[in-house]
Short mmCIF file of C-alpha atoms in Angstrom, two decimals:
data_model
loop_
_atom_site.label_atom_id
_atom_site.label_comp_id
_atom_site.label_asym_id
_atom_site.label_seq_id
_atom_site.Cartn_x
_atom_site.Cartn_y
_atom_site.Cartn_z
CA MET A 1 -9.81 8.08 15.35
CA THR A 2 -11.71 5.61 17.50
CA GLY A 3 -10.53 3.40 20.33
CA PRO A 4 -9.37 3.99 23.90
CA GLU A 5 -8.20 7.54 24.55
CA THR A 6 -4.56 6.92 25.42
CA SER A 7 -1.59 9.06 24.49
CA LEU A 8 0.50 7.29 21.85
CA PRO A 9 3.47 8.58 19.85
CA GLY A 10 2.86 9.63 16.28
CA LEU A 11 4.32 7.78 13.31
CA HIS A 12 6.43 9.94 11.02
CA ARG A 13 8.47 7.54 8.91
CA ILE A 14 8.80 3.88 7.99
CA ASP A 15 11.56 2.46 10.17
CA LEU A 16 12.53 -1.22 10.16
CA ALA A 17 14.23 -1.06 13.56
CA GLY A 18 14.04 -4.48 15.22
CA LEU A 19 13.92 -6.27 11.86
CA ASP A 20 16.96 -7.82 10.16
CA THR A 21 17.38 -8.47 6.44
CA GLY A 22 17.80 -12.13 5.50
CA PRO A 23 19.34 -13.61 2.34
CA ALA A 24 17.26 -12.85 -0.75
CA GLN A 25 15.76 -15.53 -2.97
CA THR A 26 15.04 -15.01 -6.67
CA TRP A 27 12.69 -16.62 -9.17
CA GLY A 28 12.61 -15.12 -12.66
CA SER A 29 12.05 -11.39 -12.24
CA VAL A 30 10.83 -11.77 -8.62
CA ARG A 31 13.13 -11.19 -5.68
CA LEU A 32 11.88 -11.82 -2.13
CA VAL A 33 13.91 -10.39 0.76
CA PRO A 34 12.91 -11.88 4.14
CA LEU A 35 12.70 -9.71 7.25
CA VAL A 36 13.28 -11.47 10.56
CA ARG A 37 12.70 -10.37 14.16
CA GLU A 38 15.09 -11.25 16.95
CA THR A 39 12.20 -10.73 19.40
CA PRO A 40 8.67 -11.30 18.03
CA ILE A 41 5.77 -9.13 19.22
CA ALA A 42 3.60 -11.47 21.28
CA ASP A 43 0.78 -9.20 22.49
CA LEU A 44 -0.49 -8.36 18.98
CA ARG A 45 -1.45 -11.11 16.54
CA LEU A 46 -2.96 -11.12 13.05
CA HIS A 47 -5.04 -13.71 11.26
CA GLU A 48 -6.99 -13.84 8.03
CA GLN A 49 -10.74 -13.91 7.51
CA LEU A 50 -11.61 -15.11 4.01
CA TYR A 51 -14.61 -13.95 1.98
CA ASP A 52 -16.38 -15.75 -0.84
CA GLU A 53 -18.14 -12.70 -2.33
CA ASP A 54 -16.84 -11.25 -5.61
CA VAL A 55 -17.52 -7.61 -4.66
CA THR A 56 -17.42 -5.79 -1.33
CA VAL A 57 -19.19 -2.49 -0.71
CA VAL A 58 -18.06 -0.49 2.32
CA GLY A 59 -20.18 2.40 3.55
CA LEU A 60 -17.80 5.25 4.42
CA ASP A 61 -20.48 7.74 5.44
CA GLY A 62 -24.11 8.46 4.65
CA ARG A 63 -23.40 9.33 1.01
CA THR A 64 -20.11 7.68 0.07
CA SER A 65 -19.29 4.02 -0.58
CA TYR A 66 -16.09 2.16 -1.47
CA VAL A 67 -16.53 -0.71 -3.95
CA SER A 68 -13.77 -3.22 -4.62
CA TYR A 69 -12.82 -6.88 -4.94
CA VAL A 70 -11.88 -7.77 -1.35
CA PRO A 71 -10.73 -11.39 -0.96
CA HIS A 72 -10.11 -11.23 2.77
CA ALA A 73 -9.83 -9.13 5.90
CA PHE A 74 -7.20 -9.14 8.62
CA VAL A 75 -8.24 -9.48 12.23
CA ALA A 76 -5.89 -8.00 14.82
CA THR A 77 -6.01 -9.43 18.34
CA TRP A 78 -4.22 -7.76 21.24
CA THR A 79 -3.92 -7.78 25.01
CA ASP A 80 -3.82 -4.76 27.31
CA ASP A 81 -1.41 -6.21 29.87
CA GLY A 82 1.41 -7.32 27.57
CA THR A 83 0.62 -11.04 27.86
CA PRO A 84 0.74 -13.09 24.64
CA ALA A 85 -2.30 -12.83 22.40
CA ALA A 86 -3.68 -15.84 20.57
CA ALA A 87 -4.28 -16.04 16.85
CA TYR A 88 -7.80 -17.29 16.18
CA GLY A 89 -7.02 -19.13 12.94
CA THR A 90 -8.42 -18.80 9.45
CA HIS A 91 -12.09 -18.83 8.48
CA LEU A 92 -12.36 -20.91 5.33
CA ARG A 93 -14.65 -19.81 2.51
CA HIS A 94 -17.47 -22.13 1.52
CA LYS A 95 -17.31 -23.25 -2.09
CA GLU A 96 -20.42 -23.28 -4.20
CA SER A 97 -21.88 -26.68 -4.83
CA GLU A 98 -21.69 -28.01 -8.37
CA GLY A 99 -24.65 -27.07 -10.48
CA SER A 100 -25.44 -23.93 -8.52
CA PRO A 101 -26.33 -20.92 -10.67
CA ARG A 102 -23.61 -18.41 -11.53
CA HIS A 103 -24.01 -15.09 -9.79
CA MET A 104 -22.00 -12.19 -8.39
CA PRO A 105 -22.45 -12.12 -4.61
CA VAL A 106 -21.91 -8.78 -2.93
CA ARG A 107 -20.82 -8.24 0.68
CA TYR A 108 -21.80 -5.02 2.43
CA ARG A 109 -19.51 -3.66 5.14
CA ARG A 110 -20.12 -0.69 7.39
CA ARG A 111 -16.49 0.34 7.93
CA MET A 112 -12.98 -0.26 6.66
CA ALA A 113 -11.86 -0.94 10.24
CA ARG A 114 -14.41 -2.22 12.73
CA ARG A 115 -14.12 -3.59 16.23
CA VAL A 116 -15.61 -7.08 16.36
CA ALA A 117 -14.79 -7.83 20.02
CA LYS A 118 -13.22 -6.10 23.00
CA ASP A 119 -9.75 -7.18 21.89
CA ARG A 120 -10.24 -7.73 18.15
CA LEU A 121 -10.33 -5.36 15.16
CA ARG A 122 -11.24 -6.37 11.61
CA PHE A 123 -9.77 -4.23 8.81
CA LEU A 124 -9.44 -4.59 5.06
CA PRO A 125 -5.74 -4.76 4.13
CA LEU A 126 -4.61 -2.36 1.37
CA ASP A 127 -8.23 -1.36 0.74
CA LEU A 128 -7.88 0.77 3.86
CA ALA A 129 -4.90 2.48 2.20
CA MET A 130 -6.49 2.64 -1.26
CA GLU A 131 -9.60 4.30 0.16
CA GLY A 132 -7.35 6.98 1.62
CA TYR A 133 -5.82 7.56 -1.81
CA LEU A 134 -9.22 7.66 -3.53
CA ALA A 135 -10.49 10.10 -0.91
CA LEU A 136 -7.63 12.51 -1.64
CA HIS A 137 -9.37 15.91 -2.09
CA PHE A 138 -12.50 13.94 -2.99
CA GLY A 139 -14.76 16.92 -2.38
CA GLY A 140 -13.37 18.76 -5.41
CA PRO A 141 -13.23 22.55 -5.79
CA GLU A 142 -14.12 24.48 -2.65
CA ILE A 143 -14.50 27.74 -4.60
CA ALA A 144 -16.81 27.95 -7.62
CA TRP A 145 -14.18 29.04 -10.12
CA GLU A 146 -15.73 29.47 -13.56
CA GLU A 147 -13.57 26.76 -15.18
CA TRP A 148 -15.04 23.87 -13.18
CA SER A 149 -18.08 21.94 -14.37
CA GLN A 150 -21.31 21.84 -12.37
CA ARG A 151 -20.65 18.14 -11.81
CA ALA A 152 -17.29 18.95 -10.19
CA LEU A 153 -18.85 21.64 -7.99
CA ARG A 154 -21.80 19.46 -6.91
CA TYR A 155 -20.25 16.00 -6.65
CA GLY A 156 -16.51 16.58 -6.45
CA MET A 157 -14.41 13.62 -7.60
CA SER A 158 -17.33 11.15 -7.46
CA PRO A 159 -17.05 8.55 -8.83
CA ARG A 160 -13.30 8.14 -8.26
CA VAL A 161 -11.96 4.98 -9.93
CA GLU A 162 -8.54 3.29 -9.93
CA GLU A 163 -7.46 -0.02 -11.43
CA ALA A 164 -5.08 -2.54 -9.88
CA TYR A 165 -3.87 -6.09 -10.47
CA THR A 166 -3.88 -8.93 -7.97
CA GLY A 167 -0.66 -10.69 -7.06
CA ALA A 168 -1.89 -13.70 -9.03
CA ASP A 169 -1.55 -11.54 -12.18
CA VAL A 170 2.13 -10.72 -11.47
CA ARG A 171 4.09 -13.35 -13.36
CA GLY A 172 6.28 -15.48 -11.13
CA LEU A 173 5.00 -14.22 -7.78
CA ASP A 174 2.75 -17.21 -7.08
CA ASP A 175 5.59 -19.66 -7.85
CA ALA A 176 8.09 -17.68 -5.79
CA LEU A 177 5.82 -17.65 -2.74
CA ARG A 178 5.16 -21.36 -3.12
CA ILE A 179 8.73 -22.61 -3.47
CA PHE A 180 10.80 -20.15 -1.42
CA GLU A 181 11.97 -21.06 2.05
CA ILE A 182 10.37 -19.31 5.02
CA HIS A 183 12.95 -18.51 7.69
CA PRO A 184 12.28 -19.62 11.28
CA ARG A 185 12.03 -16.04 12.67
CA GLN A 186 10.64 -14.44 9.51
CA CYS A 187 8.04 -11.75 10.21
CA GLY A 188 7.97 -9.99 6.86
CA VAL A 189 9.13 -9.74 3.29
CA LEU A 190 10.09 -7.11 0.75
CA VAL A 191 8.87 -8.00 -2.75
CA TYR A 192 10.83 -6.80 -5.76
CA VAL A 193 9.79 -7.31 -9.37
CA ALA A 194 12.57 -6.64 -11.91
CA ASP A 195 14.38 -5.14 -8.89
CA ALA A 196 11.72 -2.46 -8.40
CA LEU A 197 10.27 -2.48 -4.90
CA ALA A 198 6.71 -3.69 -5.36
CA ALA A 199 5.50 -4.20 -1.80
CA ALA A 200 6.50 -4.51 1.84
CA PHE A 201 4.65 -6.83 4.21
CA ILE A 202 5.43 -7.09 7.94
CA VAL A 203 3.54 -8.83 10.75
CA PRO A 204 4.15 -9.06 14.51
CA HIS A 205 4.94 -12.78 14.90
CA PRO A 206 6.56 -15.56 12.79
CA ALA A 207 3.44 -17.73 13.20
CA ASP A 208 1.36 -14.90 11.70
CA TYR A 209 3.72 -14.65 8.74
CA ARG A 210 3.54 -18.37 8.05
CA ALA A 211 -0.26 -18.17 8.07
CA LEU A 212 -0.38 -15.04 5.87
CA HIS A 213 2.59 -15.64 3.54
CA ALA A 214 0.42 -16.86 0.66
CA THR A 215 -2.02 -13.93 0.93
CA LEU A 216 0.42 -11.79 -1.09
CA VAL A 217 -1.07 -13.30 -4.26
CA CYS A 218 -4.40 -11.69 -3.27
CA ASP A 219 -2.87 -8.25 -2.67
CA LEU A 220 -3.18 -5.27 -5.01
CA PHE A 221 -0.33 -4.27 -7.32
CA GLY A 222 -0.05 -1.34 -9.69
CA ASP A 223 0.31 -1.38 -13.45
CA LEU A 224 4.08 -0.83 -13.30
CA VAL A 225 4.60 -3.94 -11.17
CA TYR A 226 2.42 -6.00 -13.51
CA GLN A 227 4.40 -4.80 -16.55
CA TYR A 228 7.72 -5.55 -14.83
CA GLY A 229 6.48 -9.04 -14.10
CA LEU A 230 6.19 -9.68 -17.84
CA MET A 231 9.96 -9.31 -18.19
CA THR A 232 11.41 -12.72 -18.91
CA LEU A 233 15.03 -12.00 -17.97
CA PRO A 234 15.85 -13.26 -14.46
CA VAL A 235 17.17 -10.74 -11.96
CA ARG A 236 20.79 -11.04 -10.90
CA ASP A 237 21.46 -12.93 -7.69
CA PHE A 238 23.66 -11.13 -5.15
CA THR A 239 26.53 -13.25 -3.90
CA ALA A 240 29.06 -12.54 -1.19
CA HIS A 241 32.77 -12.41 -2.04
CA VAL A 242 35.34 -12.94 0.69
CA GLY A 243 39.00 -12.55 -0.21
CA ASP A 244 41.05 -15.51 0.97
CA ALA A 245 43.98 -13.22 1.75
CA THR A 246 42.02 -11.69 4.64
CA VAL A 247 40.90 -15.00 6.16
CA GLY A 248 43.28 -16.97 8.31
CA SER A 249 40.93 -18.56 10.81
CA LEU A 250 37.29 -19.41 11.46
CA ALA A 251 36.98 -16.18 13.44
CA ASP A 252 38.22 -14.21 10.41
CA LEU A 253 35.71 -16.00 8.18
CA ARG A 254 32.88 -15.31 10.63
CA ALA A 255 33.84 -11.62 10.81
CA ALA A 256 33.98 -11.37 7.00
CA ALA A 257 30.55 -12.99 6.71
CA ASP A 258 29.15 -10.53 9.28
CA ARG A 259 30.59 -7.61 7.30
CA GLN A 260 29.01 -8.89 4.10
CA THR A 261 25.65 -9.25 5.86
CA ALA A 262 25.86 -5.71 7.23
CA GLU A 263 26.87 -4.31 3.82
CA TRP A 264 23.95 -6.07 2.14
CA ALA A 265 21.53 -4.67 4.74
CA ARG A 266 22.89 -1.13 4.23
CA PHE A 267 22.73 -1.49 0.44
CA HIS A 268 19.18 -2.76 0.65
CA GLU A 269 17.95 -0.02 3.00
CA THR A 270 19.68 2.89 1.24
CA VAL A 271 19.48 1.82 -2.41
CA MET A 272 17.02 -1.00 -3.07
CA ALA A 273 14.29 0.22 -0.67
CA GLY A 274 15.54 3.76 -0.22
CA THR A 275 12.43 5.46 -1.62
CA LEU A 276 10.21 3.60 0.87
CA LEU A 277 12.41 3.83 3.95
CA GLY A 278 14.25 7.11 3.43
CA GLY A 279 13.06 10.44 4.75
CA ASP A 280 9.90 11.76 6.38
CA HIS A 281 7.87 12.22 3.21
CA TYR A 282 4.72 10.38 4.32
CA ALA A 283 1.55 11.76 5.87
CA PHE A 284 0.26 9.28 8.49
CA ASP A 285 -3.40 9.29 9.45
CA PRO A 286 -4.40 7.42 12.66
CA VAL A 287 -7.34 5.07 12.09
CA TYR A 288 -7.82 3.06 15.29
CA ARG A 289 -6.18 2.46 18.67
CA LEU A 290 -5.67 -1.12 19.83
CA GLY A 291 -4.46 -0.99 23.41
CA ARG A 292 -0.82 0.10 23.21
CA PHE A 293 -0.89 -0.11 19.40
CA THR A 294 -2.21 2.28 16.73
CA LEU A 295 -3.41 1.45 13.22
CA TRP A 296 -2.39 4.06 10.63
CA ARG A 297 -2.72 4.59 6.91
CA PHE A 298 -0.36 6.80 4.99
CA LEU A 299 0.05 8.73 1.75
CA PRO A 300 3.28 9.90 0.08
CA SER A 301 4.28 13.42 -0.92
CA PHE A 302 3.61 12.46 -4.59
CA SER A 303 7.03 13.53 -5.78
CA LEU A 304 7.40 12.98 -9.52
CA ARG A 305 11.10 12.23 -9.02
CA ASP A 306 10.69 9.30 -6.60
CA ASP A 307 8.65 6.14 -6.33
CA SER A 308 5.40 6.58 -4.41
CA HIS A 309 3.90 4.07 -2.00
CA ILE A 310 0.66 4.07 -0.03
CA GLY A 311 -0.14 1.66 2.76
CA GLU A 312 -1.09 1.00 6.34
CA ALA A 313 0.90 0.29 9.48
CA ILE A 314 0.51 -0.63 13.12
CA SER A 315 2.99 0.84 15.60
CA ASP A 316 3.41 0.19 19.33
CA ASP A 317 3.63 2.70 22.17
CA GLN A 318 7.33 3.24 21.41
CA GLY A 319 6.69 4.01 17.73
CA ARG A 320 8.10 0.65 16.59
CA LEU A 321 6.59 -1.05 13.57
CA ALA A 322 4.48 -4.13 14.26
CA TYR A 323 2.60 -4.37 10.94
CA LEU A 324 3.13 -2.89 7.49
CA LYS A 325 1.56 -3.42 4.09
CA THR A 326 2.33 -1.18 1.12
CA TYR A 327 1.16 -0.62 -2.45
CA ARG A 328 3.41 0.96 -5.07
CA LEU A 329 1.51 3.53 -7.09
CA SER A 330 1.95 3.46 -10.85
CA PRO A 331 3.44 6.58 -12.49
CA ALA A 332 -0.05 7.58 -13.69
CA GLN A 333 -1.48 7.21 -10.17
CA THR A 334 1.38 9.29 -8.78
CA ARG A 335 0.71 12.02 -11.36
CA ARG A 336 -2.98 12.08 -10.41
CA GLY A 337 -2.10 12.44 -6.74
CA TYR A 338 0.44 15.13 -7.56
CA LEU A 339 -2.03 17.18 -9.61
CA LEU A 340 -4.74 16.92 -6.95
CA THR A 341 -2.39 18.04 -4.17
CA ARG A 342 -1.15 20.96 -6.29
CA LEU A 343 -4.71 22.04 -7.10
CA ALA A 344 -5.77 21.84 -3.45
CA ALA A 345 -2.68 23.80 -2.38
CA HIS A 346 -3.78 26.64 -4.71
CA ASP A 347 -7.50 26.47 -3.78
CA TRP A 348 -8.29 24.83 -7.15
CA ASN A 349 -7.40 28.05 -8.99
CA LEU A 350 -6.15 27.01 -12.42
CA GLU A 351 -4.01 30.07 -13.05
CA ALA A 352 -2.28 29.91 -9.67
CA THR A 353 -1.76 26.14 -9.96
CA ALA A 354 -0.36 26.47 -13.48
CA ALA A 355 2.06 29.17 -12.33
CA GLY A 356 3.18 26.95 -9.48
CA LEU A 357 3.82 24.13 -11.94
CA GLY A 358 5.72 26.37 -14.34
CA THR A 359 3.15 26.15 -17.13
CA ASP A 360 0.04 28.03 -18.31
CA THR A 361 -3.64 27.22 -17.86
CA ALA A 362 -3.87 25.54 -21.26
CA GLY A 363 -0.96 23.27 -20.41
CA LEU A 364 -2.49 22.45 -17.02
CA ALA A 365 -5.88 21.70 -18.60
CA VAL A 366 -4.23 19.28 -21.03
CA ARG A 367 -2.42 17.60 -18.14
CA LEU A 368 -5.68 17.28 -16.21
CA GLU A 369 -7.39 15.70 -19.19
CA GLY A 370 -4.47 13.32 -19.71
CA ALA A 371 -4.70 12.29 -16.05
CA GLY A 372 -8.40 11.44 -16.43
CA PHE A 373 -9.76 14.60 -14.82
CA GLY A 374 -10.99 16.33 -17.96
CA HIS A 375 -14.62 15.80 -16.95
CA LEU A 376 -14.11 18.19 -14.03
CA LEU A 377 -13.66 21.13 -16.41
CA ARG A 378 -16.47 22.80 -18.31
CA GLU A 379 -16.60 21.40 -21.84
CA ASP A 380 -16.38 24.82 -23.51
CA ILE A 381 -13.47 25.84 -21.30
CA LEU A 382 -11.67 22.55 -21.98
CA GLY A 383 -12.26 22.91 -25.72
CA HIS A 384 -10.81 26.42 -25.60
CA TYR A 385 -7.70 25.18 -23.80
CA ARG A 386 -7.33 22.26 -26.23
CA ALA A 387 -7.41 24.65 -29.20
CA LYS A 388 -4.98 26.99 -27.47
CA GLY A 389 -2.61 24.09 -26.86
CA ARG A 390 -2.77 23.03 -30.52
CA ARG A 391 -2.01 26.56 -31.72
CA ARG A 392 0.94 26.75 -29.37
CA THR A 393 2.45 23.52 -30.70
#
C-alpha cells in the first residue's frame, strides 16, 4: 500500500453506520433505496473524470496488463487538517467531429490508483475491484503436479477473462435514475433488480452524489442482474400500515411513523441487503492512504450458499464508511472464485481438493472444465477424466 505511513484501523465488514435508509422508489423491476447522511463528510470529496477512449489498458506490473472498457475515473480530494475539501468538477469528453474516421482509441494507464496531486488520487471505480477478482490466484499452480498443462505452469491463469454488462444494458435502470427524486441529504443508493441486490453506491457528500448519480448507468453489472432486468413484472411497493386504533393524537401518529421507518430499515439491513451487510466474510486489501482515509478493495468468501459481492471502499480513521461501490458476481463467477480458492487452499492438488469438495478427481476435472478452466489441465488427463465421468454416469 502506498501513501503516508500513518496507523489507520483495518476494515473488516461493510457497516452503514451514519447512513439512514430513505423511502424506496420503484420503476418496473428496479428498486432504488436512498441512503442519507445526517452529517456529510466534508474533508473528502469525489468527482468524475470522463474518458472518450473505447478501451483502457492499465499496466499492473512489468508483465501483466488489465484491459477493459473504462468510461470514467473517480478523483478523490482530501484535506489533512479536517477542513472542507473542494470538488473540482467534471472533465467533459470531447466528441468526434462529424466525418472523422471510425477508430477504436485506446488509453494507457500506469496504475489502477494513482496520485495526481498532493491531495488528489485518481482511481478506476469497479475496475479496481474487478482487477482484484481477476488476479485471484492468477499465478496458477505453485507445484508442478502432473495433471496441469505446461501453459498453466508457465503462465498461470493468463489470460483471465470475465464478461459484464453496463448499467445501460439493465432494463429500466436508466429511466429509474432519470426520473427518481434525489433526497436533499442523499449520499448513496442501494440498487435492486427484481428485488435482488445489484449494487451499493455511497459517497462522502450529497453534492458528490448529485454529480455522480447518473454514473450508475456506466457501472458494471453481472449476468444475473442483466437477466433479472429482463423481467417485465414490476416489483411490489412497500407501504406503511398504521392502525387507527393506536393513534389518538399527532404525537401517536409521529411515533407510529417512526416505528415503521425503523422496521423498514431493520428489514432492509437484515433481509434485503443481508448478504452484503451481514457478517465478516470479506477480505479487505488496502490500496492507498489518503490522509486520514484509506482506499480498500475487497473479495467475498465465495460461499455457494450466499450472494457474492466484490467492490471497493474508503474508510476514515474511525473505520466509518465514506465511499462504497460494489459489483454482484454472477453464480458462474462465484463458482470460479470458489474453485480457485479451494484449489489454492490444497496447493492445487486435484486429489486433495476433490476430497475437500466431497467428490473425486474426475468430478473435479469436469467442474473445472465447466467453469472455463479446462485449458489448465493436460489434454490427455482431461480426456481421461471425461471418459471416467461418462462411465460413472
